[in-house]
Backbone as a chain_set.jsonl record, in Angstrom:
{"seq": "XXXXXXXXXXXXXXXXXXXXXXXXXXXXXXXXXXXXXXXXXXXXXXXXXXXXXXXXXXXXXXXXXXXXXXXXXXXXXXXXXXXXXXXXXXXXXXXXXXXXXXXXXXXXXXXXXXXXXXXXXXXXXXXXXXXXXXXXXXXXXXXXXX", "coords": {"N": [[0.845, -1.187, 0.0], [0.538, 2.222, -0.799], [2.02, 5.123, 0.67], [-0.061, 7.688, 1.9], [0.558, 10.411, 1.364], [2.412, 10.235, -0.719], [0.807, 9.05, -2.626], [-1.027, 11.111, -3.097], [0.71, 13.003, -4.242], [1.375, 11.661, -6.606], [-1.169, 11.647, -7.793], [-1.497, 14.377, -8.22], [0.43, 14.821, -10.179], [-0.695, 13.475, -12.291], [-3.011, 14.786, -12.981], [-5.546, 16.291, -15.113], [-5.301, 18.932, -15.735], [-3.082, 21.736, -15.584], [-0.868, 24.133, -14.039], [-0.511, 26.087, -16.005], [-2.864, 25.941, -17.443], [-4.7, 26.916, -15.619], [-3.721, 29.514, -15.411], [-4.163, 30.381, -18.066], [-6.941, 30.223, -18.039], [-7.499, 32.279, -16.247], [-6.569, 34.495, -17.706], [-8.27, 34.388, -19.958], [-10.694, 34.672, -18.616], [-10.328, 37.229, -17.564], [-10.307, 38.732, -19.922], [-12.917, 38.219, -20.941], [-14.376, 39.22, -18.809], [-13.575, 41.872, -18.911], [-14.79, 42.641, -21.325], [-17.475, 42.245, -20.578], [-17.763, 44.032, -18.351], [-16.978, 46.4, -19.571], [-19.108, 46.858, -21.271], [-21.319, 46.7, -19.516], [-20.968, 48.809, -17.626], [-21.416, 51.432, -18.933], [-24.009, 50.881, -19.884], [-25.567, 50.338, -17.592], [-26.094, 52.794, -16.604], [-27.965, 53.88, -18.193], [-30.067, 52.158, -18.423], [-32.095, 49.553, -16.905], [-30.405, 47.659, -14.402], [-30.383, 44.843, -14.529], [-31.096, 44.302, -17.183], [-28.974, 45.595, -18.476], [-26.788, 44.097, -17.507], [-27.451, 41.585, -18.499], [-27.373, 41.927, -21.308], [-24.648, 42.625, -21.63], [-23.481, 40.306, -20.591], [-24.306, 38.402, -22.466], [-22.92, 39.233, -24.801], [-20.269, 38.991, -23.925], [-20.209, 36.282, -23.536], [-19.886, 35.035, -26.049], [-17.217, 35.739, -26.811], [-15.922, 34.57, -24.661], [-16.54, 31.85, -25.036], [-15.181, 31.225, -27.45], [-12.481, 31.872, -26.773], [-12.138, 30.179, -24.552], [-12.309, 27.637, -25.693], [-10.302, 27.583, -27.828], [-8.0, 28.717, -26.695], [-7.775, 28.564, -23.743], [-8.453, 25.835, -22.875], [-7.621, 24.461, -25.039], [-9.153, 23.079, -26.983], [-11.335, 21.959, -29.617], [-14.292, 23.492, -30.796], [-17.263, 21.649, -30.305], [-20.519, 20.248, -30.976], [-21.597, 18.973, -28.742], [-19.9, 19.881, -26.662], [-20.428, 22.594, -26.945], [-23.13, 22.792, -26.221], [-22.948, 21.93, -23.559], [-21.228, 23.926, -22.563], [-22.822, 26.216, -22.953], [-24.921, 25.494, -21.267], [-23.588, 25.423, -18.785], [-23.057, 28.094, -18.598], [-25.569, 29.206, -18.433], [-26.284, 28.461, -15.863], [-24.181, 29.805, -14.584], [-24.798, 32.462, -15.316], [-27.274, 32.804, -13.972], [-26.424, 32.533, -11.323], [-24.707, 34.759, -11.203], [-26.422, 36.977, -11.799], [-28.161, 36.797, -9.69], [-26.39, 37.175, -7.498], [-25.486, 39.744, -8.178], [-27.8, 41.33, -7.821], [-28.143, 40.851, -5.11], [-25.81, 42.021, -3.967], [-26.226, 44.683, -4.735], [-28.564, 45.149, -3.3], [-27.448, 44.995, -0.757], [-26.235, 47.419, -0.698], [-24.051, 48.05, -2.266], [-22.773, 50.124, -4.779], [-24.375, 50.252, -7.998], [-22.645, 50.406, -10.185], [-20.296, 49.286, -9.24], [-21.002, 46.816, -8.242], [-20.672, 44.382, -9.805], [-18.05, 43.565, -9.272], [-17.575, 42.268, -6.629], [-19.256, 40.152, -7.212], [-17.952, 38.682, -9.242], [-15.708, 37.832, -7.829], [-16.793, 35.955, -6.133], [-17.93, 34.106, -7.9], [-15.957, 33.167, -9.728], [-14.225, 30.796, -9.027], [-16.116, 28.695, -9.048], [-17.088, 28.872, -11.637], [-14.804, 28.172, -13.147], [-14.582, 25.391, -12.682], [-17.047, 24.504, -13.721], [-16.922, 25.292, -16.465], [-14.632, 23.95, -17.302], [-15.451, 21.282, -16.97], [-17.563, 21.325, -18.799], [-16.28, 21.636, -21.28], [-14.343, 19.644, -21.35], [-15.365, 17.395, -20.125], [-15.872, 14.865, -17.531], [-13.102, 14.497, -15.267], [-10.631, 12.004, -15.718], [-9.044, 9.223, -14.23], [-5.792, 7.62, -14.501], [-6.282, 4.896, -14.518], [-8.659, 4.727, -15.782], [-10.975, 5.25, -14.385], [-13.4, 7.587, -13.089], [-12.589, 10.698, -11.641], [-13.302, 12.059, -8.382]], "CA": [[0.0, 0.0, 0.0], [1.313, 3.455, -0.884], [1.829, 6.149, 1.693], [-1.091, 8.584, 1.377], [1.154, 11.644, 0.82], [2.985, 9.911, -2.016], [-0.307, 8.818, -3.528], [-1.548, 12.425, -3.471], [1.672, 13.611, -5.16], [1.171, 10.999, -7.893], [-2.43, 12.128, -8.363], [-1.277, 15.743, -8.696], [1.195, 14.738, -11.422], [-1.523, 12.879, -13.337], [-4.238, 15.533, -13.206], [-5.765, 16.685, -16.504], [-4.992, 20.346, -15.938], [-1.846, 22.135, -14.949], [-0.876, 25.527, -13.645], [-0.658, 26.957, -17.177], [-4.287, 25.96, -17.795], [-5.338, 27.83, -14.674], [-3.303, 30.854, -15.83], [-4.903, 30.711, -19.299], [-8.324, 30.459, -17.623], [-7.542, 33.625, -15.65], [-6.415, 35.463, -18.793], [-9.531, 34.363, -20.702], [-11.709, 35.254, -17.737], [-10.1, 38.681, -17.496], [-10.745, 39.31, -21.2], [-14.384, 38.168, -20.989], [-14.851, 40.14, -17.777], [-13.364, 43.213, -19.455], [-15.869, 42.878, -22.291], [-18.72, 42.356, -19.822], [-17.789, 45.274, -17.57], [-16.901, 47.507, -20.518], [-20.464, 47.095, -21.765], [-22.249, 46.896, -18.395], [-20.798, 50.099, -16.951], [-22.219, 52.512, -19.535], [-25.414, 50.497, -20.039], [-26.308, 50.394, -16.331], [-26.423, 54.194, -16.349], [-29.075, 54.313, -19.056], [-31.157, 51.174, -18.402], [-32.185, 48.674, -15.75], [-29.145, 46.925, -14.217], [-30.523, 43.458, -14.979], [-31.035, 44.325, -18.644], [-27.599, 45.955, -18.836], [-25.91, 42.956, -17.211], [-27.81, 40.494, -19.401], [-26.827, 42.251, -22.629], [-23.19, 42.531, -21.546], [-23.147, 38.897, -20.387], [-24.477, 37.721, -23.747], [-21.82, 39.581, -25.707], [-19.021, 38.413, -23.415], [-20.334, 34.826, -23.669], [-19.326, 34.621, -27.339], [-15.749, 35.809, -26.734], [-15.495, 33.584, -23.671], [-16.645, 30.536, -25.658], [-14.078, 31.04, -28.405], [-11.209, 31.849, -26.048], [-12.087, 28.981, -23.7], [-12.015, 26.485, -26.535], [-9.053, 27.613, -28.59], [-6.853, 29.177, -25.918], [-7.675, 28.074, -22.373], [-8.457, 24.377, -22.754], [-7.043, 23.949, -26.282], [-10.082, 22.123, -27.572], [-12.082, 22.48, -30.754], [-15.725, 23.503, -30.483], [-18.121, 20.56, -30.773], [-21.91, 20.498, -30.589], [-21.772, 18.5, -27.364], [-19.206, 20.837, -25.8], [-21.126, 23.881, -27.034], [-24.341, 22.695, -25.412], [-22.533, 21.903, -22.142], [-20.71, 25.254, -22.244], [-23.984, 27.105, -22.821], [-25.621, 25.088, -20.046], [-22.834, 25.882, -17.611], [-23.173, 29.55, -18.527], [-26.909, 29.539, -17.941], [-26.14, 28.372, -14.405], [-23.285, 30.897, -14.223], [-25.561, 33.709, -15.438], [-28.257, 32.87, -12.887], [-25.685, 32.823, -10.082], [-24.199, 36.13, -11.269], [-27.495, 37.976, -11.715], [-28.63, 36.728, -8.303], [-25.393, 37.837, -6.647], [-25.491, 41.164, -8.513], [-28.932, 41.956, -7.127], [-27.877, 40.752, -3.674], [-24.832, 43.04, -3.583], [-26.888, 45.988, -4.857], [-29.463, 45.208, -2.143], [-26.604, 45.282, 0.412], [-25.81, 48.815, -0.75], [-22.923, 48.265, -3.174], [-23.24, 50.892, -5.946], [-24.614, 49.388, -9.16], [-21.466, 50.406, -11.063], [-19.237, 48.466, -8.638], [-21.547, 45.542, -7.778], [-20.146, 43.178, -10.451], [-16.714, 43.173, -8.784], [-17.671, 41.166, -5.665], [-19.918, 39.016, -7.866], [-16.936, 37.871, -9.924], [-14.843, 37.21, -6.823], [-17.516, 34.792, -5.607], [-18.303, 33.173, -8.963], [-14.839, 32.663, -10.545], [-13.819, 29.394, -8.815], [-17.205, 27.803, -9.472], [-17.134, 28.93, -13.089], [-13.686, 27.396, -13.685], [-14.922, 23.97, -12.643], [-18.16, 24.242, -14.64], [-16.473, 25.422, -17.858], [-13.698, 22.856, -17.546], [-16.261, 20.083, -17.155], [-18.345, 21.474, -20.025], [-15.45, 21.485, -22.481], [-13.529, 18.43, -21.307], [-16.054, 16.264, -19.506], [-15.332, 14.536, -16.204], [-11.686, 14.125, -15.211], [-10.442, 10.561, -15.64], [-7.776, 8.754, -13.683], [-5.046, 6.796, -15.446], [-6.859, 3.554, -14.578], [-9.906, 4.805, -16.536], [-12.075, 5.654, -13.528], [-13.695, 9.014, -13.017], [-12.197, 11.314, -10.374], [-14.27, 12.825, -7.603]], "C": [[0.883, 1.24, 0.0], [1.02, 4.344, 0.306], [0.89, 7.201, 1.12], [-0.518, 9.872, 0.79], [1.745, 11.382, -0.557], [1.888, 9.677, -3.046], [-0.886, 10.154, -4.006], [-0.614, 13.14, -4.43], [1.517, 12.995, -6.544], [-0.108, 11.479, -8.564], [-2.261, 13.534, -8.916], [-0.522, 15.727, -10.026], [0.323, 14.274, -12.583], [-2.794, 13.662, -13.628], [-4.324, 16.02, -14.649], [-5.541, 18.164, -16.742], [-3.689, 20.65, -15.232], [-1.929, 23.625, -14.631], [-1.05, 26.459, -14.845], [-2.113, 27.018, -17.631], [-5.041, 26.919, -16.886], [-4.981, 29.271, -15.046], [-4.052, 31.283, -17.092], [-6.376, 30.976, -18.983], [-8.461, 31.869, -17.055], [-7.43, 34.708, -16.721], [-7.711, 35.542, -19.614], [-10.642, 35.005, -19.886], [-11.571, 36.759, -17.634], [-10.562, 39.359, -18.782], [-12.277, 39.335, -21.28], [-15.001, 39.124, -19.969], [-14.684, 41.584, -18.236], [-14.439, 43.588, -20.462], [-17.182, 43.109, -21.546], [-18.803, 43.699, -19.096], [-17.741, 46.502, -18.476], [-18.251, 47.848, -21.138], [-21.437, 47.425, -20.629], [-22.164, 48.307, -17.825], [-21.578, 51.221, -17.631], [-23.707, 52.154, -19.647], [-26.205, 50.633, -18.74], [-26.696, 51.827, -15.956], [-27.625, 54.662, -17.154], [-30.234, 53.316, -19.083], [-31.114, 50.379, -17.102], [-30.907, 47.831, -15.632], [-29.242, 45.488, -14.701], [-30.468, 43.36, -16.5], [-29.613, 44.624, -19.104], [-26.656, 44.775, -18.638], [-26.186, 41.805, -18.177], [-27.258, 40.722, -20.8], [-25.305, 42.075, -22.63], [-22.746, 41.078, -21.383], [-23.25, 38.129, -21.704], [-23.349, 37.992, -24.718], [-20.509, 38.944, -25.223], [-19.028, 36.891, -23.526], [-19.657, 34.333, -24.951], [-17.798, 34.648, -27.302], [-15.214, 34.775, -25.75], [-15.518, 32.176, -24.266], [-15.463, 30.265, -26.59], [-12.732, 30.96, -27.703], [-11.062, 30.596, -25.184], [-11.735, 27.744, -24.51], [-10.599, 26.526, -27.098], [-7.833, 27.951, -27.748], [-6.744, 28.482, -24.565], [-7.504, 26.564, -22.311], [-7.951, 23.68, -24.007], [-7.869, 22.805, -26.858], [-10.714, 22.767, -28.794], [-13.563, 22.458, -30.386], [-16.437, 22.288, -31.103], [-19.55, 20.907, -30.359], [-22.137, 20.118, -29.133], [-21.128, 19.484, -26.385], [-19.902, 22.197, -25.785], [-22.386, 23.89, -26.175], [-23.986, 22.69, -23.93], [-22.006, 23.257, -21.705], [-21.86, 26.231, -22.032], [-24.759, 26.776, -21.546], [-24.913, 25.561, -18.793], [-22.952, 27.393, -17.465], [-24.581, 30.027, -18.185], [-26.884, 29.517, -16.414], [-25.288, 29.538, -13.9], [-24.026, 32.24, -14.25], [-26.549, 33.857, -14.28], [-27.581, 33.164, -11.542], [-25.214, 34.277, -10.074], [-25.309, 37.166, -11.113], [-28.091, 37.978, -10.309], [-27.685, 37.435, -7.349], [-25.358, 39.34, -6.906], [-26.605, 41.885, -7.761], [-28.75, 41.911, -5.616], [-26.9, 41.837, -3.221], [-25.41, 44.453, -3.717], [-27.842, 46.186, -3.674], [-28.691, 45.524, -0.856], [-26.093, 46.72, 0.424], [-24.583, 49.083, -1.594], [-23.451, 49.045, -4.383], [-23.35, 49.999, -7.182], [-23.419, 49.326, -10.108], [-20.365, 49.482, -10.551], [-19.713, 47.067, -8.256], [-21.017, 44.306, -8.509], [-18.815, 42.689, -9.863], [-16.8, 42.092, -7.698], [-18.378, 39.935, -6.242], [-18.873, 38.102, -8.485], [-15.998, 37.188, -8.943], [-15.488, 35.94, -6.275], [-17.66, 33.715, -6.68], [-17.105, 32.512, -9.657], [-14.444, 31.215, -10.265], [-14.875, 28.382, -9.274], [-17.253, 27.736, -10.993], [-16.0, 28.123, -13.72], [-14.058, 25.925, -13.761], [-16.053, 23.638, -13.62], [-17.714, 24.291, -16.097], [-15.526, 24.292, -18.212], [-14.458, 21.56, -17.803], [-17.03, 20.149, -18.47], [-17.512, 21.188, -21.268], [-14.654, 20.19, -22.505], [-14.259, 17.209, -20.791], [-15.421, 15.95, -18.167], [-13.861, 14.128, -16.296], [-11.591, 12.609, -15.048], [-9.072, 10.252, -15.061], [-7.081, 7.912, -14.729], [-5.654, 5.409, -15.585], [-8.223, 3.546, -15.277], [-11.114, 5.221, -15.711], [-12.255, 7.161, -13.547], [-13.302, 9.536, -11.648], [-13.376, 11.981, -9.734], [-15.542, 12.108, -7.487]], "O": [[1.873, 1.295, 0.729], [-0.073, 4.323, 0.872], [1.032, 7.573, -0.045], [-1.056, 10.382, -0.192], [1.603, 12.204, -1.463], [2.028, 10.065, -4.206], [-1.2, 10.309, -5.186], [-1.08, 13.82, -5.344], [1.524, 13.71, -7.546], [-0.128, 11.695, -9.776], [-2.817, 13.857, -9.965], [-0.807, 16.538, -10.906], [0.572, 14.64, -13.731], [-3.592, 13.228, -14.459], [-3.306, 16.149, -15.329], [-5.594, 18.603, -17.891], [-3.25, 19.887, -14.371], [-2.929, 24.283, -14.918], [-1.671, 27.513, -14.718], [-2.552, 28.043, -18.151], [-5.922, 27.651, -17.34], [-5.839, 30.153, -15.003], [-4.523, 32.418, -17.18], [-6.991, 31.854, -19.589], [-9.429, 32.571, -17.35], [-8.12, 35.725, -16.65], [-8.188, 36.634, -19.925], [-11.435, 35.788, -20.409], [-12.566, 37.484, -17.617], [-11.146, 40.442, -18.736], [-12.863, 40.354, -21.644], [-16.022, 39.757, -20.237], [-15.547, 42.424, -17.98], [-14.942, 44.712, -20.457], [-17.914, 44.053, -21.844], [-19.797, 44.415, -19.216], [-18.376, 47.518, -18.192], [-18.503, 49.0, -21.489], [-22.276, 48.317, -20.761], [-23.194, 48.932, -17.57], [-22.343, 51.911, -16.958], [-24.566, 53.027, -19.52], [-27.379, 51.001, -18.768], [-27.537, 52.034, -15.082], [-28.23, 55.691, -16.853], [-31.269, 53.589, -19.691], [-30.191, 50.529, -16.302], [-30.388, 47.344, -16.637], [-28.268, 44.96, -15.237], [-29.86, 42.437, -17.043], [-29.106, 43.977, -20.02], [-25.823, 44.487, -19.498], [-25.258, 41.129, -18.62], [-26.728, 39.795, -21.412], [-24.748, 41.446, -23.53], [-21.747, 40.665, -21.971], [-22.39, 37.307, -22.02], [-22.871, 37.076, -25.388], [-19.736, 38.422, -26.026], [-17.966, 36.273, -23.601], [-18.941, 33.332, -24.935], [-17.154, 33.685, -27.717], [-14.166, 34.173, -25.988], [-14.602, 31.391, -24.021], [-14.831, 29.211, -26.523], [-11.927, 30.078, -28.002], [-9.976, 30.023, -25.099], [-10.955, 26.902, -24.065], [-9.801, 25.617, -26.87], [-6.73, 27.507, -28.065], [-5.717, 27.87, -24.272], [-6.522, 26.069, -21.759], [-7.86, 22.453, -24.044], [-7.359, 21.729, -27.171], [-10.633, 23.982, -28.978], [-14.035, 21.52, -29.744], [-16.229, 21.956, -32.27], [-19.763, 21.756, -29.494], [-22.786, 20.847, -28.384], [-21.746, 19.871, -25.393], [-19.959, 22.867, -24.754], [-22.674, 24.87, -25.488], [-24.638, 23.362, -23.131], [-22.297, 23.701, -20.595], [-21.877, 26.982, -21.056], [-25.199, 27.677, -20.832], [-25.546, 26.04, -17.852], [-22.947, 27.917, -16.351], [-24.755, 31.144, -17.698], [-27.391, 30.427, -15.757], [-25.632, 30.181, -12.908], [-23.901, 33.048, -13.33], [-26.642, 34.926, -13.678], [-28.093, 33.937, -10.732], [-25.312, 34.953, -9.05], [-25.149, 38.133, -10.368], [-28.481, 39.027, -9.796], [-28.119, 38.203, -6.491], [-25.216, 40.128, -5.971], [-26.377, 42.923, -7.14], [-29.16, 42.837, -4.916], [-27.132, 42.498, -2.208], [-25.112, 45.323, -2.898], [-27.911, 47.278, -3.111], [-29.194, 46.223, 0.023], [-25.577, 47.188, 1.439], [-24.108, 50.218, -1.645], [-24.474, 48.667, -4.955], [-22.529, 49.105, -7.39], [-23.202, 48.307, -10.764], [-19.585, 48.951, -11.342], [-18.881, 46.206, -7.969], [-20.916, 43.249, -7.885], [-18.503, 41.502, -9.958], [-16.138, 41.064, -7.839], [-18.126, 38.81, -5.809], [-18.902, 36.888, -8.278], [-15.539, 36.076, -9.202], [-14.796, 34.963, -5.986], [-17.523, 32.528, -6.383], [-17.236, 31.385, -10.134], [-14.335, 30.445, -11.219], [-14.539, 27.334, -9.826], [-17.438, 26.662, -11.566], [-16.216, 27.454, -14.731], [-13.867, 25.285, -14.795], [-16.015, 22.597, -14.277], [-18.089, 23.422, -16.885], [-15.607, 23.734, -19.306], [-14.148, 20.827, -18.742], [-17.139, 19.148, -19.178], [-17.999, 20.56, -22.209], [-14.324, 19.691, -23.581], [-13.804, 16.086, -21.007], [-14.537, 16.674, -17.709], [-13.433, 13.501, -17.265], [-12.383, 12.007, -14.324], [-8.081, 10.92, -15.357], [-7.688, 7.526, -15.729], [-5.559, 4.8, -16.65], [-8.873, 2.505, -15.364], [-12.17, 5.515, -16.271], [-11.37, 7.905, -13.969], [-13.617, 8.93, -10.623], [-14.319, 12.412, -10.399], [-16.477, 12.607, -6.861]]}, "num_chains": 1, "name": "protein.A"}
């Protein structure tokens, strides 16, 4: 039987993502967030915040999809992956719009409210998008992790 610490080190070496994937995810996320905020900020001053956020989210979704496939996870878009990506972003959108309204309700100015939203949502989004584009992580023995 292997020592548990050594087993964990071996599992870390065999994982399907690496530090560069996480870095690429952050770069892609920053670009998509820049698009979202760049649109949301002026729109929220002239229309309802939910409408402004929804429009900005939709536009950033397209850039996020392309960057996530070709740059972050180095995959090619497929119908199956596209449907899973869109599904994960429906969940992501619902979490974000809910958090946005919650932070505004707490008194965060509408122009700044997306910032704490993204801090809360980013780790969850990484796991959802990764699963959407790559499917469940598999161990070397063929089993599914987690």
